[in-house]
PDB file of C-alpha atoms and ligand atoms in Angstrom:
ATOM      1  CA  UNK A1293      -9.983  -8.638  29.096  1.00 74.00           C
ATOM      2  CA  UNK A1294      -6.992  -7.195  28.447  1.00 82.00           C
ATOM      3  CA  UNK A1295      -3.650  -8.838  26.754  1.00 86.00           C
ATOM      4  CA  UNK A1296      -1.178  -8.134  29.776  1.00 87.00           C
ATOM      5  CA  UNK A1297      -3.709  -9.067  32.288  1.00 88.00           C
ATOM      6  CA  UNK A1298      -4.303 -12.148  30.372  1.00 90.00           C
ATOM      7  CA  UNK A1299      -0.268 -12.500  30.060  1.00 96.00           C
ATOM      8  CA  UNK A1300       0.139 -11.904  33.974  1.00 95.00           C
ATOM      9  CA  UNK A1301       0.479 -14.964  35.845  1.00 96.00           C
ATOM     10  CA  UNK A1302       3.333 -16.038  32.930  1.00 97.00           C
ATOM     11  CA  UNK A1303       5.318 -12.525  33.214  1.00 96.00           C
ATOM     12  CA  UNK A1304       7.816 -13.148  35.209  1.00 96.00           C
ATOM     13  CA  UNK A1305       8.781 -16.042  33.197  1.00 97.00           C
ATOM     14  CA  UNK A1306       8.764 -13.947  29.993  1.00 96.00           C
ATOM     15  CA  UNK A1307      10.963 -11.890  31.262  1.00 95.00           C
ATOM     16  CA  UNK A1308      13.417 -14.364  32.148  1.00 96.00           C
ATOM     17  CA  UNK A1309      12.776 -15.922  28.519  1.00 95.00           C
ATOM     18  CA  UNK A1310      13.326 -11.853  26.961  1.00 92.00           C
ATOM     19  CA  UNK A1311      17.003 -11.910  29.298  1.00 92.00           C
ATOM     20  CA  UNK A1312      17.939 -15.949  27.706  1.00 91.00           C
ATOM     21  CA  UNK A1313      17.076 -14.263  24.321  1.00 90.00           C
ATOM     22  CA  UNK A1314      19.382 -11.217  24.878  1.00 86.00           C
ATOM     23  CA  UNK A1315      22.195 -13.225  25.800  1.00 85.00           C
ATOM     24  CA  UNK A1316      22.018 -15.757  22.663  1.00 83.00           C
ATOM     25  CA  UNK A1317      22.419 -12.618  20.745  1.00 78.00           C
ATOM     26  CA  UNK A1318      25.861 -12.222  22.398  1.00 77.00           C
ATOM     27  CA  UNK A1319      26.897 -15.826  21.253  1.00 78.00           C
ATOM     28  CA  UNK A1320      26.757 -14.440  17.425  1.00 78.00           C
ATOM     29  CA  UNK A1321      30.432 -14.392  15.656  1.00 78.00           C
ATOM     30  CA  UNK A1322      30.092 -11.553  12.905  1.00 76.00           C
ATOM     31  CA  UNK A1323      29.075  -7.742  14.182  1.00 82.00           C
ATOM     32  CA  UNK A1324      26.954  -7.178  10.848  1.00 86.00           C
ATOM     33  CA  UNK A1325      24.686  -9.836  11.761  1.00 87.00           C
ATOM     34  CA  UNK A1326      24.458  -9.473  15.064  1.00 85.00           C
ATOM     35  CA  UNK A1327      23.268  -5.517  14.189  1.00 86.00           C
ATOM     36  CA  UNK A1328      20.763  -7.604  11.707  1.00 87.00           C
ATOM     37  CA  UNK A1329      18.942  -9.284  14.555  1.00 86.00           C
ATOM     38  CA  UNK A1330      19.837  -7.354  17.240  1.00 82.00           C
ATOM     39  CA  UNK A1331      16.201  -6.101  17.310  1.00 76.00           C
ATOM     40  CA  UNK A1332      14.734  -9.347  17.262  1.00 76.00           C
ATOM     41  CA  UNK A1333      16.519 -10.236  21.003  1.00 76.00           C
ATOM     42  CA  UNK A1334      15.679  -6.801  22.194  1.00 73.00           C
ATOM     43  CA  UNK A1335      12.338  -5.463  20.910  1.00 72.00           C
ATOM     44  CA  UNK A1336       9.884  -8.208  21.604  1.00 71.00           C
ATOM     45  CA  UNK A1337       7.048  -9.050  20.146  1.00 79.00           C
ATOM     46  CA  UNK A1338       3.923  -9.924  21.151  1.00 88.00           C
ATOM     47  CA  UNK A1339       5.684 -13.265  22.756  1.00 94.00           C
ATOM     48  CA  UNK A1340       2.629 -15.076  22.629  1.00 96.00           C
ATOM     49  CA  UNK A1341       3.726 -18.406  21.555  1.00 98.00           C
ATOM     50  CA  UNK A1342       6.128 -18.481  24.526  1.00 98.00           C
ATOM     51  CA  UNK A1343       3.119 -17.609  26.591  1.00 98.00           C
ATOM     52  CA  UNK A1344       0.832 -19.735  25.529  1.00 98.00           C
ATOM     53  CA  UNK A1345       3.884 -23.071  26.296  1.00 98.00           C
ATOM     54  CA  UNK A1346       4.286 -21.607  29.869  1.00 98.00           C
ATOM     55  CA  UNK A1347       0.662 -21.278  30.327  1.00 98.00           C
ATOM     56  CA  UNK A1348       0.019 -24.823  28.927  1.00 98.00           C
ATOM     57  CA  UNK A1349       3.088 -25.615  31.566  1.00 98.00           C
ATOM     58  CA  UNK A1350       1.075 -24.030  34.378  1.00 98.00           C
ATOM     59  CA  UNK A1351      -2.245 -26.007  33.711  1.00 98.00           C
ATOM     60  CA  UNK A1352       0.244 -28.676  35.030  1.00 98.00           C
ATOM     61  CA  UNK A1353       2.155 -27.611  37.529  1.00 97.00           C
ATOM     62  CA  UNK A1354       1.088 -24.016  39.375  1.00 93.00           C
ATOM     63  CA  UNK A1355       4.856 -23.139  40.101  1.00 95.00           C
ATOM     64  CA  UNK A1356       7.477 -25.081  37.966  1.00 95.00           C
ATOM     65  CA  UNK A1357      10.934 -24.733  39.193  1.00 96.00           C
ATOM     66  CA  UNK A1358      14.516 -25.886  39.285  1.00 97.00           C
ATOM     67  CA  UNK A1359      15.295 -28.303  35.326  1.00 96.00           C
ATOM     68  CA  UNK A1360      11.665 -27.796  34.674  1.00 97.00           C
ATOM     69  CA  UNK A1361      11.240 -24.609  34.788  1.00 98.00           C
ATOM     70  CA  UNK A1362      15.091 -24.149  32.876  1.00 97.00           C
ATOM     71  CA  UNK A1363      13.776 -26.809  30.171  1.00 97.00           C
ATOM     72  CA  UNK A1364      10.199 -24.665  29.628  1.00 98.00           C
ATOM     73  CA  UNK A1365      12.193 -21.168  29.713  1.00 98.00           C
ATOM     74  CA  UNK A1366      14.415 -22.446  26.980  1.00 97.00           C
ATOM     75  CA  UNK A1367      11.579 -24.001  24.912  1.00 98.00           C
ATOM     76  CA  UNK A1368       9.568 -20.398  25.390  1.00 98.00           C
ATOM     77  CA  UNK A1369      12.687 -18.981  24.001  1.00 96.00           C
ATOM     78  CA  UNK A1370      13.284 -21.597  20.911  1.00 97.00           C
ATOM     79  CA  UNK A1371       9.278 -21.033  19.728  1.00 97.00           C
ATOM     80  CA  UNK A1372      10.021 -17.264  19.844  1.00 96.00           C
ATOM     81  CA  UNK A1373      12.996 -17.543  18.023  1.00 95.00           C
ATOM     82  CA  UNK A1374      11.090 -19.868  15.053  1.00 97.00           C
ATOM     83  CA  UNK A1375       8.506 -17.704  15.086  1.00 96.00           C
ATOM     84  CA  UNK A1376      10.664 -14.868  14.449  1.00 94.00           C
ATOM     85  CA  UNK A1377      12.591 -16.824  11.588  1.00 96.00           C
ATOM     86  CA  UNK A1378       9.238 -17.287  10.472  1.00 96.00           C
ATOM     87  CA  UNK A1379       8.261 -13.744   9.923  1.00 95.00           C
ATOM     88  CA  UNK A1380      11.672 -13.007   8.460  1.00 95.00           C
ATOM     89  CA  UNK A1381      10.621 -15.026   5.605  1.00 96.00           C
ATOM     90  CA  UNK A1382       7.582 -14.661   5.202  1.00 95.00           C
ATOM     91  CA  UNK A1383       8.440 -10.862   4.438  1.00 95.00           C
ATOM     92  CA  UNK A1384      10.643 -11.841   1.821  1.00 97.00           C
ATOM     93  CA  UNK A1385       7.235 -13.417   0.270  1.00 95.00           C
ATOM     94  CA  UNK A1386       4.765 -11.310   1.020  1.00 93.00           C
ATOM     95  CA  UNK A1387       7.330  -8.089   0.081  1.00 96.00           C
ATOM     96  CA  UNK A1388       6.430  -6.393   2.953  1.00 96.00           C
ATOM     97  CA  UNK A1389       8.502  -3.448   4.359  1.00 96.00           C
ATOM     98  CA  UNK A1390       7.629  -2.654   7.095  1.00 94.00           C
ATOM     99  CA  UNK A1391       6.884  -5.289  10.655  1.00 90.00           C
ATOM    100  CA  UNK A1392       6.062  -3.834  14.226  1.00 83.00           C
ATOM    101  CA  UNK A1393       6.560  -0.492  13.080  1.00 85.00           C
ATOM    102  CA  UNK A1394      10.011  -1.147  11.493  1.00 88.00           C
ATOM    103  CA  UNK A1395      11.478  -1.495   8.562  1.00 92.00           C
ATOM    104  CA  UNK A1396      11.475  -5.481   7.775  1.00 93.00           C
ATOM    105  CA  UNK A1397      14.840  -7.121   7.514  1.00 94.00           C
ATOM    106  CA  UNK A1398      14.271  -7.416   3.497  1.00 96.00           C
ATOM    107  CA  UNK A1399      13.519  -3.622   3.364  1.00 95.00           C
ATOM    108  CA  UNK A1400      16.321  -2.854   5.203  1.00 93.00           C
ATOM    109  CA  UNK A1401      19.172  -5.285   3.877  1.00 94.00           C
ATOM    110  CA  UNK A1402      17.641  -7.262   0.706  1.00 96.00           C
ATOM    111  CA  UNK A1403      15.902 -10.698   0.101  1.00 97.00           C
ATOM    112  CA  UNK A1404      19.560 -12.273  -0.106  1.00 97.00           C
ATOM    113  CA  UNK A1405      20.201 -10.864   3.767  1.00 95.00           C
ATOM    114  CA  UNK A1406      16.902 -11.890   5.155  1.00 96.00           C
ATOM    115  CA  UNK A1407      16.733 -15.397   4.295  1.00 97.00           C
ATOM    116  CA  UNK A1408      20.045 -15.775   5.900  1.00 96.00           C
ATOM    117  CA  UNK A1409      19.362 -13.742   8.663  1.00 95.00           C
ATOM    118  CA  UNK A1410      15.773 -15.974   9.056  1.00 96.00           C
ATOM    119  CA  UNK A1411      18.018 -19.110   8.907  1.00 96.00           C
ATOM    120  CA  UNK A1412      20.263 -17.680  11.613  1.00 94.00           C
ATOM    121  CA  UNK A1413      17.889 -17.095  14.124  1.00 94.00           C
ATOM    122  CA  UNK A1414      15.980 -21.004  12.960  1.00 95.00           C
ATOM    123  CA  UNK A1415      19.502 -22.269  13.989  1.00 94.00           C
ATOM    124  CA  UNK A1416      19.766 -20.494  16.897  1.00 93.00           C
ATOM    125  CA  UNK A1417      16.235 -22.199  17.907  1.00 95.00           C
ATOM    126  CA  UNK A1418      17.694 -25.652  17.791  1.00 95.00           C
ATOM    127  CA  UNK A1419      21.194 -24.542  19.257  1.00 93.00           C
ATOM    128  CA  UNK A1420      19.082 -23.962  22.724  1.00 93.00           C
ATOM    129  CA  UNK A1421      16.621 -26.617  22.542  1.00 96.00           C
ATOM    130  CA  UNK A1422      18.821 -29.433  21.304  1.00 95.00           C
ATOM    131  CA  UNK A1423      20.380 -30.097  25.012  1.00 86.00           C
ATOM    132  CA  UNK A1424      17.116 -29.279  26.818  1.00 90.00           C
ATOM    133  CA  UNK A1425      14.233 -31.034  25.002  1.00 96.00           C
ATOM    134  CA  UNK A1426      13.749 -35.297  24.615  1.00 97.00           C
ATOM    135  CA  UNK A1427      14.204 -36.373  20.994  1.00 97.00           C
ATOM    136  CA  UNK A1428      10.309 -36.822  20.535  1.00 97.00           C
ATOM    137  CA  UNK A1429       9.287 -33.161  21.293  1.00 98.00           C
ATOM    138  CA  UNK A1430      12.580 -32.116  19.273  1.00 98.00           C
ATOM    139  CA  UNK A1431      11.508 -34.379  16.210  1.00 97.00           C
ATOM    140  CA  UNK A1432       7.566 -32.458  17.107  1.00 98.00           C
ATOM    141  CA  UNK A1433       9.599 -29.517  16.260  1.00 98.00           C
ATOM    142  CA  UNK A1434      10.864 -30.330  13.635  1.00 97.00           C
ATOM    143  CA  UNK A1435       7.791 -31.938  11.704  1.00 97.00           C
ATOM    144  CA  UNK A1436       6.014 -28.769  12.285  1.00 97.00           C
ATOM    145  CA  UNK A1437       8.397 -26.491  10.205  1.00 96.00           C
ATOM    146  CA  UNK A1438       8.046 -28.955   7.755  1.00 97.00           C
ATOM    147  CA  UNK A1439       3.738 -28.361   7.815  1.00 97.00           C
ATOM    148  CA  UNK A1440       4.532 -24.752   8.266  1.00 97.00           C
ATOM    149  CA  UNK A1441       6.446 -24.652   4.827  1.00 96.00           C
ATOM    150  CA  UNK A1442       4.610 -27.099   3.142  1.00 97.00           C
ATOM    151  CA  UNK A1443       1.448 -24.915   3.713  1.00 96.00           C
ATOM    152  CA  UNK A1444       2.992 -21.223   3.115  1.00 95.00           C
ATOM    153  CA  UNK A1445       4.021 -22.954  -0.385  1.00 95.00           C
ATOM    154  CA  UNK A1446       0.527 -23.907  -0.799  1.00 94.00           C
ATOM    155  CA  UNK A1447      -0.357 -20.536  -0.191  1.00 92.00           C
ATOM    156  CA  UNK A1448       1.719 -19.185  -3.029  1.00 91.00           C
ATOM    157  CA  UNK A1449      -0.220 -21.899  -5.384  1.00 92.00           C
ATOM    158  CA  UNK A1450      -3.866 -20.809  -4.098  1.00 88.00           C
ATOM    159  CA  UNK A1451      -2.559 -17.546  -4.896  1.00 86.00           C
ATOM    160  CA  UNK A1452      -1.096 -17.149  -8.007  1.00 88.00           C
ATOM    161  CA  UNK A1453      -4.154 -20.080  -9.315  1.00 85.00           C
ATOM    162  CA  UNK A1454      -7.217 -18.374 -11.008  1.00 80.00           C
ATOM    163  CA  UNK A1455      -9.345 -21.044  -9.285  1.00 82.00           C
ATOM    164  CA  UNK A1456     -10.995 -20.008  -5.924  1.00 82.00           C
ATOM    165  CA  UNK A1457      -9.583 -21.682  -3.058  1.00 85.00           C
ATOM    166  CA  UNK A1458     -11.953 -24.371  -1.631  1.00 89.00           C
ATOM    167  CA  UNK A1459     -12.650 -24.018   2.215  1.00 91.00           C
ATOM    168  CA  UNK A1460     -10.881 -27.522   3.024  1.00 92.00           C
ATOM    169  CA  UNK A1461      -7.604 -26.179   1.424  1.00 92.00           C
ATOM    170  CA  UNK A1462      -8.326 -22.342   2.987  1.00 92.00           C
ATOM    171  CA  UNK A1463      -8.402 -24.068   6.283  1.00 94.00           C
ATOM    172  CA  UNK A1464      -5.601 -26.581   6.333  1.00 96.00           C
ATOM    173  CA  UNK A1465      -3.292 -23.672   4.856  1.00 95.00           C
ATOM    174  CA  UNK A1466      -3.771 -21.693   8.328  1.00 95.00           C
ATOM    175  CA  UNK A1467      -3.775 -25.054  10.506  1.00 97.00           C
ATOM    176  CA  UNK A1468      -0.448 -25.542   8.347  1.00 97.00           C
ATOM    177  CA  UNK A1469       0.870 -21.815   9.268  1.00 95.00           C
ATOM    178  CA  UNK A1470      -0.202 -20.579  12.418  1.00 97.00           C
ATOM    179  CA  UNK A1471      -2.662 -23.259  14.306  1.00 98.00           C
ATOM    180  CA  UNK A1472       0.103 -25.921  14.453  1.00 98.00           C
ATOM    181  CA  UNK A1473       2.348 -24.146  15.989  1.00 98.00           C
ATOM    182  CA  UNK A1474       0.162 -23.234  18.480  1.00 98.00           C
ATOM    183  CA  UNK A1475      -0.640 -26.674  19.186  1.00 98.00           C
ATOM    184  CA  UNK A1476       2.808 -27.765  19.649  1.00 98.00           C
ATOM    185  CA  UNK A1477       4.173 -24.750  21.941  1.00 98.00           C
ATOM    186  CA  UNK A1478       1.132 -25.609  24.232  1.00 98.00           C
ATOM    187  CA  UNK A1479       2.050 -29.446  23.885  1.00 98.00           C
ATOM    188  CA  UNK A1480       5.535 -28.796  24.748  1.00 98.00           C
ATOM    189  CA  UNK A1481       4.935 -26.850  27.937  1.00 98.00           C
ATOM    190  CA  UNK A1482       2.439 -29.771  28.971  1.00 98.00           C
ATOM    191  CA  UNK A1483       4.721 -32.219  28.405  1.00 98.00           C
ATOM    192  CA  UNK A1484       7.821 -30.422  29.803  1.00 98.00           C
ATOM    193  CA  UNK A1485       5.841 -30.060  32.866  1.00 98.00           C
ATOM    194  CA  UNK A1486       4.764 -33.586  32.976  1.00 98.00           C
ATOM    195  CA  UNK A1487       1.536 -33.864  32.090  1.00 98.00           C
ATOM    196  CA  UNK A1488      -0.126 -36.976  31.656  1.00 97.00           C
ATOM    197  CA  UNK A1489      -0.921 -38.182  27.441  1.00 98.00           C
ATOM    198  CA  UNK A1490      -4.297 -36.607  28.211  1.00 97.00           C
ATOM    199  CA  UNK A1491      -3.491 -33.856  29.652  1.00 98.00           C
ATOM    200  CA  UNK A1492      -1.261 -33.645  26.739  1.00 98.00           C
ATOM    201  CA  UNK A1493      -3.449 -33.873  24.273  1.00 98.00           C
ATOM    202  CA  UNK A1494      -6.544 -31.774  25.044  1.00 98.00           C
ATOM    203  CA  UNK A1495      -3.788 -28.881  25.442  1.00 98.00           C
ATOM    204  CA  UNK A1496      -2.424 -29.779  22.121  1.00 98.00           C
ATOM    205  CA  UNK A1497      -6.307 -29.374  20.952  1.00 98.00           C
ATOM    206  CA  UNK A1498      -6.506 -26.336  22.598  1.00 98.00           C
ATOM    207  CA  UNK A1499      -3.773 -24.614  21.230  1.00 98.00           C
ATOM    208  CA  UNK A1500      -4.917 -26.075  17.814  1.00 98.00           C
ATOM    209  CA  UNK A1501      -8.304 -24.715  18.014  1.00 98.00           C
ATOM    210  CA  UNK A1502      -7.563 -21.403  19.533  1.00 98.00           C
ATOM    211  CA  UNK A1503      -4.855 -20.742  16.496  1.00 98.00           C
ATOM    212  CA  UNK A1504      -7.198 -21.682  13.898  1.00 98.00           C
ATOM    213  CA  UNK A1505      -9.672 -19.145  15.419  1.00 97.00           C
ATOM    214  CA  UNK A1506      -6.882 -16.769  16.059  1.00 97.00           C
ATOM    215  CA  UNK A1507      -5.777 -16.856  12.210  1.00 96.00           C
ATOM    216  CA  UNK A1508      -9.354 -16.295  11.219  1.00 95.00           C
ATOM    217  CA  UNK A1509      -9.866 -13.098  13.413  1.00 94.00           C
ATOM    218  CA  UNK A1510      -6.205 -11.831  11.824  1.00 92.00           C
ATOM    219  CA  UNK A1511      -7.664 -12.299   8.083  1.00 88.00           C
ATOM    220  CA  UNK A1512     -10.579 -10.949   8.900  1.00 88.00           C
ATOM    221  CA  UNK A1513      -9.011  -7.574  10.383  1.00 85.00           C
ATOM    222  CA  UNK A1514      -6.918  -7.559   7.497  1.00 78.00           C
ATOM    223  CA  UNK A1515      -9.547  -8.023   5.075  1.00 73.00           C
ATOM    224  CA  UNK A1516      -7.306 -11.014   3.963  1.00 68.00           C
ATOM    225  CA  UNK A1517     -10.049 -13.811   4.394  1.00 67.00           C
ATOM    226  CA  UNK A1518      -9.663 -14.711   0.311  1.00 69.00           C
ATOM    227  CA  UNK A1519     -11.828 -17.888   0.975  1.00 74.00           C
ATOM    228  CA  UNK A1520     -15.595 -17.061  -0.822  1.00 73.00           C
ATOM    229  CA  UNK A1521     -16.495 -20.301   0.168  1.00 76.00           C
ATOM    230  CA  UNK A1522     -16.332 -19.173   4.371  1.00 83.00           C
ATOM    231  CA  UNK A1523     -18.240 -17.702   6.641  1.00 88.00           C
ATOM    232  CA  UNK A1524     -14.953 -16.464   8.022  1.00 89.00           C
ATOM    233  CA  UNK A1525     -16.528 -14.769  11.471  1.00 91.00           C
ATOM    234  CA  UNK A1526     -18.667 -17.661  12.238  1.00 92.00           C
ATOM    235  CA  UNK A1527     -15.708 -20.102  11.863  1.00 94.00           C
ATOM    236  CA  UNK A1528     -13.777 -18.405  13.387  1.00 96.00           C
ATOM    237  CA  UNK A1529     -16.216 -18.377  16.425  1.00 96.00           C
ATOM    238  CA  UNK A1530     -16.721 -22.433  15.974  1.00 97.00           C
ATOM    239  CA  UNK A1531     -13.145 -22.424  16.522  1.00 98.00           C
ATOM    240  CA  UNK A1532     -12.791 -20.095  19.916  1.00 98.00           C
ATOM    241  CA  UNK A1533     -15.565 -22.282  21.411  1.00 97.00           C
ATOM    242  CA  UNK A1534     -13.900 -25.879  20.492  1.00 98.00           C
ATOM    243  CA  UNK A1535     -11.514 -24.221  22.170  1.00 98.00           C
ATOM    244  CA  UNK A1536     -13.373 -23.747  25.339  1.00 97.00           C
ATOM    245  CA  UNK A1537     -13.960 -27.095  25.472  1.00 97.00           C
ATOM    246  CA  UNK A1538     -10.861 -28.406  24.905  1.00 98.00           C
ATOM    247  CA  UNK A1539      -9.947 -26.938  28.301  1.00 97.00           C
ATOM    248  CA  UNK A1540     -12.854 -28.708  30.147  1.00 94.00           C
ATOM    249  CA  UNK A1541     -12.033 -31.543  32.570  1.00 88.00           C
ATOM    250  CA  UNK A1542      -8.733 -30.271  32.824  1.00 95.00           C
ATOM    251  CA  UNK A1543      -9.224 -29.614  36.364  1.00 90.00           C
ATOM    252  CA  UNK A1544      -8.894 -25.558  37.880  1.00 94.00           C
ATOM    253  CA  UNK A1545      -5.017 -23.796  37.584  1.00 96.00           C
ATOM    254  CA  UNK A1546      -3.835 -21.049  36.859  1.00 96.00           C
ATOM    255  CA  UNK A1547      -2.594 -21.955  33.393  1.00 97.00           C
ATOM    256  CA  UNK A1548      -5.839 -22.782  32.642  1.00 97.00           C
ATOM    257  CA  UNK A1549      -7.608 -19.469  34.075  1.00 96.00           C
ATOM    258  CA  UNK A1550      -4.933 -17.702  31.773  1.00 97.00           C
ATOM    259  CA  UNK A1551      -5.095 -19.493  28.603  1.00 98.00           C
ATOM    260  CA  UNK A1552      -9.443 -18.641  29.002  1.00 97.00           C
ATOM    261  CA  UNK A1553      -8.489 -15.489  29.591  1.00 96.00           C
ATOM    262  CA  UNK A1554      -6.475 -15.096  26.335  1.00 97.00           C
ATOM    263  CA  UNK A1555      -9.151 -16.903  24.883  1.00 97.00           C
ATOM    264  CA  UNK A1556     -11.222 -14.120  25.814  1.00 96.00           C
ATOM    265  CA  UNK A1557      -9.069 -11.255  24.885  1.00 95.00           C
ATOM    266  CA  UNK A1558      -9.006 -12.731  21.661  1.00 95.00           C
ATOM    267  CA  UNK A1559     -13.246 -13.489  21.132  1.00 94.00           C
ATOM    268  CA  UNK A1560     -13.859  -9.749  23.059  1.00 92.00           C
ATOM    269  CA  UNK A1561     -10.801  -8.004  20.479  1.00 86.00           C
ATOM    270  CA  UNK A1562     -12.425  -8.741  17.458  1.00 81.00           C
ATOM    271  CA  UNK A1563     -15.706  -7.811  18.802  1.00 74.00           C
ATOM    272  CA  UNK A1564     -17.823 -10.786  19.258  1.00 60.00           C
TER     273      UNK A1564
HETATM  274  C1  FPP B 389       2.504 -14.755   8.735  1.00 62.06           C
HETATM  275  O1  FPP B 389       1.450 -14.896   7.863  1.00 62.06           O
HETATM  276  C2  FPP B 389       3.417 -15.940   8.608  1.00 62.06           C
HETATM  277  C3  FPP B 389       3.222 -17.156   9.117  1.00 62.06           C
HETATM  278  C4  FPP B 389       2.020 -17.434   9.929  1.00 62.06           C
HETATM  279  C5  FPP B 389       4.160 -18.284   8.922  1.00 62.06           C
HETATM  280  C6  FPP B 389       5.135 -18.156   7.791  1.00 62.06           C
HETATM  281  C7  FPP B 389       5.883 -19.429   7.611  1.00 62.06           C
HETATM  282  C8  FPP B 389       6.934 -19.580   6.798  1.00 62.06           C
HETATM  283  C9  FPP B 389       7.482 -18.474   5.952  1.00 62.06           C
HETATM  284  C10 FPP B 389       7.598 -20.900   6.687  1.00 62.06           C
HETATM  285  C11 FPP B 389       8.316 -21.289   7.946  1.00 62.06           C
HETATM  286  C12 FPP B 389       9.695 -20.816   7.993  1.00 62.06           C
HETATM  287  C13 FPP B 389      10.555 -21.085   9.042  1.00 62.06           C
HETATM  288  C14 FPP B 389      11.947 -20.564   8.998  1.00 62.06           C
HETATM  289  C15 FPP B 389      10.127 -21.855  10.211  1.00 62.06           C
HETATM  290  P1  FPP B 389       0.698 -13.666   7.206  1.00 62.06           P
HETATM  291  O2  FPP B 389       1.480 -13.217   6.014  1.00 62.06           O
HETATM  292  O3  FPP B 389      -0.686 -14.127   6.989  1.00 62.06           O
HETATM  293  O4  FPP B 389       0.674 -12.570   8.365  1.00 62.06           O
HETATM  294  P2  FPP B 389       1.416 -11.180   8.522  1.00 62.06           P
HETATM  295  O5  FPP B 389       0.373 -10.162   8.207  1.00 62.06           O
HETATM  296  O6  FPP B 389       1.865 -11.127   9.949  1.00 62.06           O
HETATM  297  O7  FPP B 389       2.574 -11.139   7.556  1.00 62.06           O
HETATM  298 MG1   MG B 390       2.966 -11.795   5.694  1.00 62.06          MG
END
């Protein structure tokens, strides 16, 4: 299975979410930091957290259109944007130089430059979503970058501790930084298309599950898995089939059909 057939059935919509990000970078006052992030609105990543809310979206509706579909494109473009702060900072930390084959803003401008720039473009996140989302997914929002902080600074204590990291604290650190954000772009395209609380909730599992086994695949490709306590590979595979299940009794769509086939992509990628 591969990624862009996986990605088809939501392309058109990331397309439209790529155009709403190139035109926020328009809405920017100073030129020096809109040449800063100018790359972020017009080389795109891997834009799977927008996917991944519009194919949570389309296990509830098949074809959202009209507010709906304007509410879920502007969502898709808000988790892209944190996502991108994200990485922004977390290259300050990690002192890393170089990100999808560029330099990384810290390389190229300094620490000082990066955590504004990463600020910038968490602002700009909220600037789209505060008129489009309801309070509760907004406060949702807003909760996770809380986990996702919490849990990157209790990364930097595991790390710099001469202890070895127990496999309860290994694992909540990546539910902290990757798997809950995954849960809450799939529970904000669910909701956003109306599904019911549990409809809601098994794709909030889902996304859950699938980012805890997609953060165990990505440390064990980068050889990064510094948990001796783990069977990394067969947690990892624990996680990918909870996630399975989490998309049982959900009924046949084509959200669903996509979000097992990035499932798959993901399992068959690492080689399993
Ligand atoms: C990549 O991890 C980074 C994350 C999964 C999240 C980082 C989160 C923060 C810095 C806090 C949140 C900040 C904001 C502004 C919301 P990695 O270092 O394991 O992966 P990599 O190889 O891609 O760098
Ligand atoms: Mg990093």
């Amino acid at each position: 299975m591969k990624l862009e057939d996986a990605f088809r059935p939501v392309s058109a919509e990331l397309r439209a979410v790529e155009r709403e990000l190139v035109s926020l970078s328009q809405g920017l006052s100073f030129s020096s930091i809109k040449t800063i992030l100018e790359r972020f609105f017009t080389t795109p990543g891997k834009y799977l957290r927008p996917a991944l809310l519009l194919m949570s979206a389309k296990a509830i509706q098949e074809k959202p259109e009209g507010q709906t579909l304007r509410k879920l494109l502007l969502a898709a473009a808000g988790v892209e944007l944190i996502h991108n702060a994200s990485l922004v900072h977390d290259d300050v930390i990690d002192e890393d130089l170089e990100r999808r084959g560029q330099p990384t803003v810290n390389a190229g401008h300094g620490n000082r430059i990066a955590i504004l720039a990463g600020d910038t473009l968490y602002s700009k996140a909220f600037s789209i979503m505060i008129d489009a989302l309801p309070k509760e997914l907004l406060r949702d929002i807003v909760e996770l970058n809380i986990h996702m902080c919490s849990a990157e600074v209790e990364q930097e204590k595991v790390r710099s501790c001469s202890e070895p990291v127990t496999k309860e604290t290994f694992l909540s650190i990546n539910e902290g930084k990757t798997a809950s954000f995954m849960s809450v772009c799939c529970k904000l395209g669910s909701s956003l298309a109306g599904g019911s609380a549990a409809e809601v909730a098994k794709l909030a599992a889902f996304g859950l599950d699938f980012g805890m086994a997609f953060q165990l695949y990505d440390d064990l490709s980068d050889g990064d898995s510094d948990c001796a306590d783990l069977d990394v590979l067969s947690e990892a595979r624990r996680f990918a089939s909870a996630a399975r299940a989490d998309l049982l009794g959900l009924g046949p769509s084509v959200g669903v059909k996509a979000l097992t086939a990035l499932l798959d992509h993901l399992v068959e990628k690492a080689g399993n």
